[in-house]
Coordinates of C-alpha atoms in Angstrom, one line a residue:
M1 CA 7.9 28.7 -19.5
T2 CA 8.6 32.4 -18.8
S3 CA 6.6 35.4 -19.8
E4 CA 9.3 36.2 -22.4
M5 CA 8.7 33.0 -24.4
T6 CA 7.2 33.4 -27.8
P7 CA 4.4 31.2 -29.1
A8 CA 6.9 29.5 -31.5
Q9 CA 9.2 28.7 -28.6
Q10 CA 6.5 27.1 -26.4
P11 CA 6.7 23.3 -26.6
A12 CA 3.9 21.5 -28.3
A13 CA 3.4 18.9 -25.5
P14 CA 2.2 21.4 -22.9
K15 CA -0.2 22.8 -25.4
L16 CA -1.6 19.4 -26.2
G17 CA -1.8 18.6 -22.5
F18 CA -3.7 21.8 -21.8
L19 CA -6.1 21.0 -24.6
R20 CA -6.7 17.5 -23.2
S21 CA -7.3 18.9 -19.7
A22 CA -9.6 21.6 -21.0
T23 CA -11.6 19.1 -23.0
V24 CA -12.1 16.8 -20.0
V25 CA -13.1 19.6 -17.7
A26 CA -15.3 21.1 -20.5
V27 CA -17.2 17.8 -20.8
G28 CA -17.8 17.6 -17.1
M29 CA -19.0 21.2 -16.8
A30 CA -21.2 20.8 -19.9
I31 CA -22.9 17.9 -18.3
M32 CA -23.3 19.9 -15.1
N33 CA -24.8 22.9 -16.8
V34 CA -27.1 21.0 -19.2
A35 CA -28.4 18.9 -16.3
A36 CA -29.0 22.0 -14.2
Y37 CA -30.8 23.7 -17.1
G38 CA -32.8 20.5 -17.7
F39 CA -34.0 20.5 -14.1
T40 CA -35.2 24.1 -14.5
L41 CA -37.1 23.2 -17.8
F42 CA -38.6 20.2 -16.1
A43 CA -39.7 22.3 -13.1
V44 CA -41.4 24.9 -15.4
H45 CA -43.5 22.2 -16.9
R46 CA -44.4 20.4 -13.7
L47 CA -45.1 23.4 -11.5
V48 CA -47.7 26.1 -11.8
P49 CA -46.2 29.6 -12.3
E50 CA -46.5 30.6 -8.7
Q51 CA -44.7 27.5 -7.5
F52 CA -42.0 27.8 -10.2
S53 CA -41.4 31.4 -9.3
A54 CA -40.7 30.3 -5.7
V55 CA -38.3 27.6 -6.9
V56 CA -36.4 30.1 -9.1
A57 CA -36.2 32.5 -6.1
L58 CA -34.7 29.7 -3.9
L59 CA -32.3 28.7 -6.6
G60 CA -31.3 32.4 -6.9
L61 CA -30.4 32.4 -3.1
L62 CA -28.3 29.3 -3.7
L63 CA -26.5 31.1 -6.4
I64 CA -25.7 34.0 -4.1
G65 CA -24.6 31.7 -1.3
N66 CA -22.5 29.7 -3.7
V67 CA -19.9 32.5 -3.6
V68 CA -18.6 30.9 -0.4
P69 CA -17.9 27.5 -2.1
L70 CA -16.4 29.3 -5.0
G71 CA -14.1 31.3 -2.7
L72 CA -13.0 28.1 -1.0
Q73 CA -12.3 26.5 -4.3
A74 CA -10.3 29.4 -5.6
S75 CA -8.2 29.9 -2.4
G76 CA -7.7 26.1 -2.1
A77 CA -6.6 25.7 -5.7
R78 CA -4.2 28.6 -5.3
R79 CA -2.7 27.3 -2.1
I80 CA -2.2 23.8 -3.6
A81 CA -0.9 25.0 -6.9
T82 CA 1.7 27.3 -5.3
H83 CA 2.9 24.7 -2.7
A84 CA 6.4 23.4 -3.4
G85 CA 8.0 20.4 -1.6
P86 CA 6.5 17.8 0.7
G87 CA 3.4 18.3 2.9
R88 CA 0.8 18.6 0.1
E89 CA -1.4 16.0 1.8
A90 CA -1.4 18.0 5.1
L91 CA -2.2 21.2 3.1
A92 CA -5.1 19.4 1.4
D93 CA -6.4 18.2 4.7
S94 CA -6.3 21.7 6.2
L95 CA -8.3 23.0 3.2
L96 CA -10.9 20.2 3.6
R97 CA -11.2 21.0 7.3
A98 CA -11.6 24.7 6.5
G99 CA -14.4 23.6 4.1
R100 CA -16.1 21.7 6.9
R101 CA -15.9 24.7 9.3
S102 CA -17.3 27.0 6.5
A103 CA -20.1 24.6 5.7
L104 CA -21.1 24.4 9.4
G105 CA -21.1 28.2 9.7
L106 CA -23.0 28.8 6.5
T107 CA -25.6 26.2 7.5
V108 CA -26.2 27.9 10.8
V109 CA -26.5 31.3 9.2
C110 CA -29.1 30.1 6.8
L111 CA -31.1 28.4 9.5
V112 CA -31.1 31.6 11.5
A113 CA -32.1 33.6 8.4
S114 CA -34.9 31.2 7.4
P115 CA -37.8 33.2 9.1
L116 CA -36.6 36.4 7.4
L117 CA -36.4 34.6 4.0
I118 CA -39.9 33.1 4.4
W119 CA -41.3 36.6 5.1
L120 CA -39.4 38.3 2.2
L121 CA -40.1 35.6 -0.4
H122 CA -43.7 34.9 0.6
I123 CA -43.1 31.2 0.3
D124 CA -45.7 29.0 2.1
S125 CA -43.5 26.0 2.5
V126 CA -41.3 26.5 5.6
L127 CA -39.4 23.2 4.9
A128 CA -38.5 24.4 1.3
V129 CA -36.7 27.5 2.8
V130 CA -35.1 25.6 5.6
L131 CA -33.6 23.1 3.2
L132 CA -31.5 26.0 1.8
A133 CA -29.2 25.5 4.8
P134 CA -28.1 21.9 4.3
T135 CA -28.0 22.4 0.5
L136 CA -25.5 25.2 0.9
G137 CA -23.6 23.2 3.5
G138 CA -23.2 20.4 0.9
L139 CA -22.1 22.8 -1.8
T140 CA -19.5 24.4 0.6
L141 CA -18.0 21.0 1.4
M142 CA -17.8 20.4 -2.3
G143 CA -16.1 23.7 -2.9
S144 CA -13.1 22.8 -0.7
Q145 CA -12.9 19.4 -2.4
L146 CA -12.9 21.0 -5.9
G147 CA -10.2 23.4 -4.8
V148 CA -7.9 20.5 -3.8
L149 CA -8.5 18.7 -7.1
Q150 CA -8.2 21.8 -9.2
G151 CA -5.0 22.9 -7.6
S152 CA -3.5 19.4 -7.9
E153 CA -4.6 19.4 -11.6
R154 CA -6.5 16.1 -11.2
W155 CA -8.7 17.0 -14.1
T156 CA -10.5 13.7 -14.6
E157 CA -11.6 13.6 -10.9
L158 CA -12.5 17.3 -11.1
A159 CA -14.7 16.5 -14.2
A160 CA -16.3 13.6 -12.2
M161 CA -17.2 16.0 -9.4
Y162 CA -18.8 18.5 -11.9
T163 CA -20.7 15.6 -13.5
A164 CA -21.9 14.5 -10.0
V165 CA -23.3 18.0 -9.5
G166 CA -25.4 17.9 -12.6
V167 CA -26.5 14.3 -12.2
G168 CA -27.5 14.9 -8.6
R169 CA -29.5 18.1 -9.4
F170 CA -31.4 16.5 -12.3
A171 CA -31.9 13.0 -11.1
F172 CA -33.1 13.8 -7.6
G173 CA -34.7 17.2 -8.4
A174 CA -36.7 16.0 -11.4
G175 CA -37.4 12.6 -9.7
A176 CA -38.9 14.4 -6.7
L177 CA -41.1 16.5 -9.0
V178 CA -42.3 13.3 -10.7
I179 CA -43.4 11.9 -7.3
H180 CA -45.0 15.1 -6.1
P181 CA -45.0 18.4 -8.1
S182 CA -44.5 21.0 -5.4
V183 CA -41.9 23.6 -4.1
T184 CA -41.1 21.4 -1.1
A185 CA -40.5 18.3 -3.3
A186 CA -38.3 20.3 -5.6
M187 CA -36.1 21.5 -2.8
I188 CA -35.9 18.1 -1.2
G189 CA -34.6 16.7 -4.5
V190 CA -32.1 19.6 -4.8
T191 CA -30.9 19.0 -1.3
V192 CA -30.4 15.3 -1.7
G193 CA -28.7 16.0 -5.1
A194 CA -26.3 18.4 -3.4
A195 CA -25.2 15.7 -1.0
L196 CA -23.9 13.5 -3.9
P197 CA -20.8 15.6 -5.0
P198 CA -19.3 15.8 -1.4
L199 CA -19.7 12.0 -1.1
V200 CA -17.8 11.6 -4.4
G201 CA -15.2 14.1 -3.3
S202 CA -14.7 12.3 0.1
F203 CA -14.0 9.1 -1.8
L204 CA -11.6 10.7 -4.2
L205 CA -9.7 12.6 -1.4
R206 CA -9.7 9.8 1.2
G207 CA -6.4 9.6 3.1
S208 CA -5.8 13.3 3.4
A209 CA -4.5 14.1 7.0
G210 CA -2.0 16.1 8.9
G211 CA -3.4 19.7 8.5
T212 CA -2.5 22.1 11.3
P213 CA -4.8 24.6 13.0
E214 CA -2.7 27.4 11.7
Q215 CA -3.0 26.2 8.1
V216 CA -6.8 26.0 8.5
K217 CA -6.9 29.6 9.8
E218 CA -4.7 30.8 6.8
A219 CA -7.1 29.0 4.4
L220 CA -10.1 30.7 6.0
R221 CA -8.5 34.1 5.9
E222 CA -7.6 33.7 2.2
T223 CA -11.1 32.4 1.5
I224 CA -12.6 35.6 2.9
H225 CA -10.6 37.8 0.4
G226 CA -11.5 35.5 -2.5
T227 CA -15.1 35.3 -1.6
H228 CA -15.3 39.2 -1.4
A229 CA -13.9 39.5 -5.0
L230 CA -16.3 36.9 -6.3
L231 CA -19.2 38.4 -4.5
A232 CA -18.4 41.8 -6.1
F233 CA -18.3 40.0 -9.5
F234 CA -21.6 38.2 -9.1
A235 CA -23.2 41.4 -7.9
I236 CA -22.3 43.4 -11.0
A237 CA -23.0 40.4 -13.3
N238 CA -26.6 40.3 -12.0
A239 CA -27.1 44.0 -11.5
D240 CA -28.5 44.7 -15.0
A241 CA -31.4 42.3 -14.5
L242 CA -32.3 44.0 -11.2
L243 CA -32.0 47.5 -12.8
A244 CA -34.2 46.4 -15.7
R245 CA -36.8 45.1 -13.2
G246 CA -36.8 48.4 -11.3
L247 CA -36.6 50.8 -14.2
M248 CA -38.7 49.2 -17.0
D249 CA -42.3 48.3 -17.4
G250 CA -43.4 44.6 -17.1
E251 CA -43.3 43.8 -20.8
H252 CA -39.8 45.2 -21.4
S253 CA -38.3 43.9 -18.2
G254 CA -39.6 40.5 -19.2
Y255 CA -37.8 40.9 -22.6
Y256 CA -34.7 41.9 -20.7
A257 CA -35.0 38.8 -18.5
A258 CA -35.2 36.6 -21.6
G259 CA -32.1 38.4 -22.9
V260 CA -30.3 37.7 -19.6
I261 CA -30.7 33.9 -20.4
V262 CA -28.6 34.5 -23.5
A263 CA -26.0 36.5 -21.6
K264 CA -25.7 33.9 -18.8
A265 CA -25.1 31.1 -21.4
C266 CA -22.3 33.1 -22.9
L267 CA -20.9 33.9 -19.4
F268 CA -20.8 30.3 -18.3
L269 CA -19.7 28.7 -21.6
P270 CA -15.9 29.5 -21.2
Q271 CA -15.7 28.5 -17.5
F272 CA -13.7 25.4 -18.4
V273 CA -10.9 27.7 -19.6
I274 CA -10.8 29.5 -16.3
V275 CA -10.8 26.3 -14.3
T276 CA -7.9 24.7 -16.2
V277 CA -5.7 27.8 -16.4
F278 CA -6.2 29.0 -12.8
P279 CA -3.6 26.7 -11.2
A280 CA -0.9 27.9 -13.7
L281 CA -1.8 31.5 -13.1
A282 CA -1.4 30.9 -9.3
S283 CA 1.9 29.1 -9.6
S284 CA 3.4 31.4 -12.2
P285 CA 2.0 34.9 -11.3
G286 CA 4.5 36.6 -13.7
D287 CA 3.4 34.6 -16.7
T288 CA 1.6 37.4 -18.5
L289 CA 1.7 35.4 -21.8
R290 CA -0.5 32.6 -20.3
L291 CA -3.0 35.2 -19.0
R292 CA -3.1 36.9 -22.4
R293 CA -3.7 33.6 -24.1
A294 CA -6.5 32.7 -21.7
I295 CA -8.1 36.0 -22.3
Q296 CA -7.8 35.5 -26.1
A297 CA -9.4 32.0 -25.8
V298 CA -12.4 33.3 -23.8
A299 CA -12.8 36.3 -26.1
A300 CA -12.7 34.0 -29.1
L301 CA -15.5 31.9 -27.7
G302 CA -17.4 35.2 -27.1
V303 CA -17.0 36.2 -30.7
C304 CA -18.4 32.9 -31.7
C305 CA -21.4 33.5 -29.4
V306 CA -22.0 37.0 -30.8
L307 CA -21.8 35.7 -34.4
G308 CA -24.1 32.8 -33.5
A309 CA -26.7 35.3 -32.1
L310 CA -26.4 37.4 -35.2
L311 CA -26.7 34.6 -37.7
L312 CA -29.2 32.4 -35.9
P313 CA -31.5 34.8 -34.0
D314 CA -34.5 32.5 -34.3
L315 CA -32.7 29.6 -32.6
V316 CA -31.5 31.9 -29.8
V317 CA -35.0 33.2 -29.2
T318 CA -36.4 29.7 -29.1
V319 CA -34.0 28.6 -26.5
A320 CA -34.3 31.9 -24.5
G321 CA -38.1 31.8 -24.2
G322 CA -39.9 31.2 -27.5
K323 CA -40.8 33.4 -30.5
D324 CA -44.4 33.4 -29.3
K325 CA -43.5 35.3 -26.1
Y326 CA -40.5 37.3 -27.3
P327 CA -40.7 37.8 -31.1
A328 CA -38.5 40.9 -31.1
L329 CA -35.7 39.5 -29.0
G330 CA -33.8 38.2 -32.1
D331 CA -33.1 41.7 -33.3
F332 CA -30.9 42.5 -30.3
A333 CA -30.0 39.1 -28.8
W334 CA -26.4 39.7 -30.0
I335 CA -26.0 42.6 -27.6
F336 CA -26.8 40.2 -24.7
A337 CA -24.3 37.7 -26.2
L338 CA -21.7 40.5 -26.2
A339 CA -22.5 41.5 -22.6
G340 CA -22.3 37.9 -21.4
S341 CA -19.0 37.3 -23.3
A342 CA -17.6 40.5 -21.8
Y343 CA -18.4 39.4 -18.3
A344 CA -16.8 36.0 -19.1
V345 CA -13.5 37.9 -19.8
L346 CA -14.0 39.9 -16.6
Q347 CA -14.6 36.7 -14.6
L348 CA -11.2 35.3 -15.9
V349 CA -9.4 38.5 -14.9
V350 CA -11.0 38.4 -11.4
Y351 CA -9.8 34.8 -11.0
A352 CA -6.3 36.0 -12.2
A353 CA -6.5 38.7 -9.5
I354 CA -7.3 36.0 -6.9
A355 CA -4.5 33.9 -8.1
Q356 CA -2.1 36.8 -7.6
Q357 CA -3.7 37.8 -4.3
E358 CA -4.6 41.2 -5.7
K359 CA -7.0 42.5 -3.0
R360 CA -8.0 45.7 -4.7
A361 CA -10.0 43.9 -7.4
A362 CA -13.2 43.8 -5.3
L363 CA -13.0 47.6 -4.7
V364 CA -12.6 48.3 -8.4
I365 CA -15.6 46.1 -9.3
W366 CA -17.8 47.8 -6.6
I367 CA -16.9 51.2 -8.1
G368 CA -17.9 49.8 -11.5
L369 CA -21.2 48.6 -10.2
A370 CA -21.9 52.1 -8.7
V371 CA -21.1 53.7 -12.1
L372 CA -23.3 51.3 -14.0
A373 CA -26.2 51.9 -11.6
I374 CA -25.9 55.7 -11.7
A375 CA -25.7 55.6 -15.5
A376 CA -28.8 53.4 -15.8
L377 CA -30.7 55.7 -13.4
I378 CA -29.8 58.7 -15.5
V379 CA -30.4 57.3 -18.9
I380 CA -33.4 54.9 -18.3
G381 CA -34.8 56.3 -15.0
A382 CA -35.1 59.7 -16.6
D383 CA -36.7 58.2 -19.7
L384 CA -33.9 59.3 -22.0
A385 CA -34.2 55.8 -23.4
T386 CA -37.5 53.9 -23.3
G387 CA -39.0 50.7 -24.6
F388 CA -36.8 48.4 -26.7
T389 CA -34.2 51.2 -27.0
A390 CA -33.8 51.1 -23.2
I391 CA -33.2 47.3 -23.4
K392 CA -30.5 47.8 -26.0
V393 CA -28.9 50.7 -24.1
L394 CA -28.8 48.9 -20.7
A395 CA -27.3 45.8 -22.3
G396 CA -24.8 47.9 -24.2
M397 CA -23.8 49.8 -21.0
T398 CA -23.4 46.4 -19.2
A399 CA -21.1 45.2 -21.9
A400 CA -19.1 48.4 -21.9
C401 CA -18.7 48.3 -18.1
A402 CA -17.4 44.7 -18.2
I403 CA -14.9 45.5 -20.9
A404 CA -13.7 48.6 -19.1
L405 CA -13.3 46.8 -15.8
S406 CA -11.5 43.9 -17.5
A407 CA -9.0 46.4 -19.0
V408 CA -8.5 48.2 -15.7
L409 CA -7.9 45.0 -13.7
A410 CA -5.7 43.4 -16.4
T411 CA -3.6 46.6 -16.5
G412 CA -3.2 46.5 -12.7
L413 CA -2.1 42.9 -12.7
H414 CA 0.4 43.7 -15.4
R415 CA 1.8 46.6 -13.3
Q416 CA 1.9 44.3 -10.2
T417 CA 3.9 41.8 -12.2
A418 CA 6.3 44.5 -13.4
D419 CA 6.8 45.8 -9.9
R420 CA 7.7 42.2 -8.7
A421 CA 10.2 41.9 -11.5

């Protein structure tokens, strides 16, 4: 297929194949996300608020550190998808070896940083903080394995890995809290659960061998660029919650935090589209039609989310935190749905930039983050908007920023494709 093909000319078989692949991956990722959310709900009921706050803080650090596994996955998937001819097993082996090196390095960094994290987070359990290191090590190993499976378009095995992530998190995490409801027990469960996916991945990718040291170095160099772009994305995707915390009073920042739950659900819902389309974007960088269709698919899911928030506000509020705590959230939950959906489109475009090795994407996002922060400081910090109006304004600015960045990056990718042609 070329970028000039019309929808009518595109064969039906690839469309059906893509739908089947997307469905398999969507099921695996749905199990992963539901299980992870289930562990959080279980923890909030088993732990006292102070303990739960500590667990949330530690899970937040895991989310930040997870940009390294995501960078490994993206770079690995791109290298596998664009590789032509023999030697794919050797390339896969080099990616797995790069993952092992990255896992070791990240584990050491976390161990060294543990005393600082204990001091910053005011967590009494030293072991709970130290366990961040092996947990991120396991997630990093998994990231390299996911990259090989994704780039090879082995969708069933990829879905199995995602399922293992969710099952490991809930089964061992919740099980540990049943045995002993504490921060330490929760993190022991999370750490043991994080070891399950790499074990599954090692079994699925057994037999990979022949990677050269030069291939390992190339994979690590590309991972750095991919990780930088993803770090910029996750920084801007979480900036509004931090801005709300710093610029609003306790009640309204709490409302904003509940709204962020809605936004994050809309952000992660279309991830299966990104996962399934990424190898094709990497192997056919000039296929602008495929990128447009992927953007349309993610945007369509976003429209459904916004309409759902408009039509079923009570249900949204119940899921986000409860009508007893946040009775007014339903009136503007749709704005958070819009913001999360806009960031889902931006995430797709960022991955498209990684697929095409567009290294300026991170800089554009950092600039967007600076503009968003300055605008929030001017409008909310100077009390030009207060109370619930400030919540709506910040969420609206966040959505507008994501849409603008998506347009800028997509235009840049289109120009890059035209220049190559």
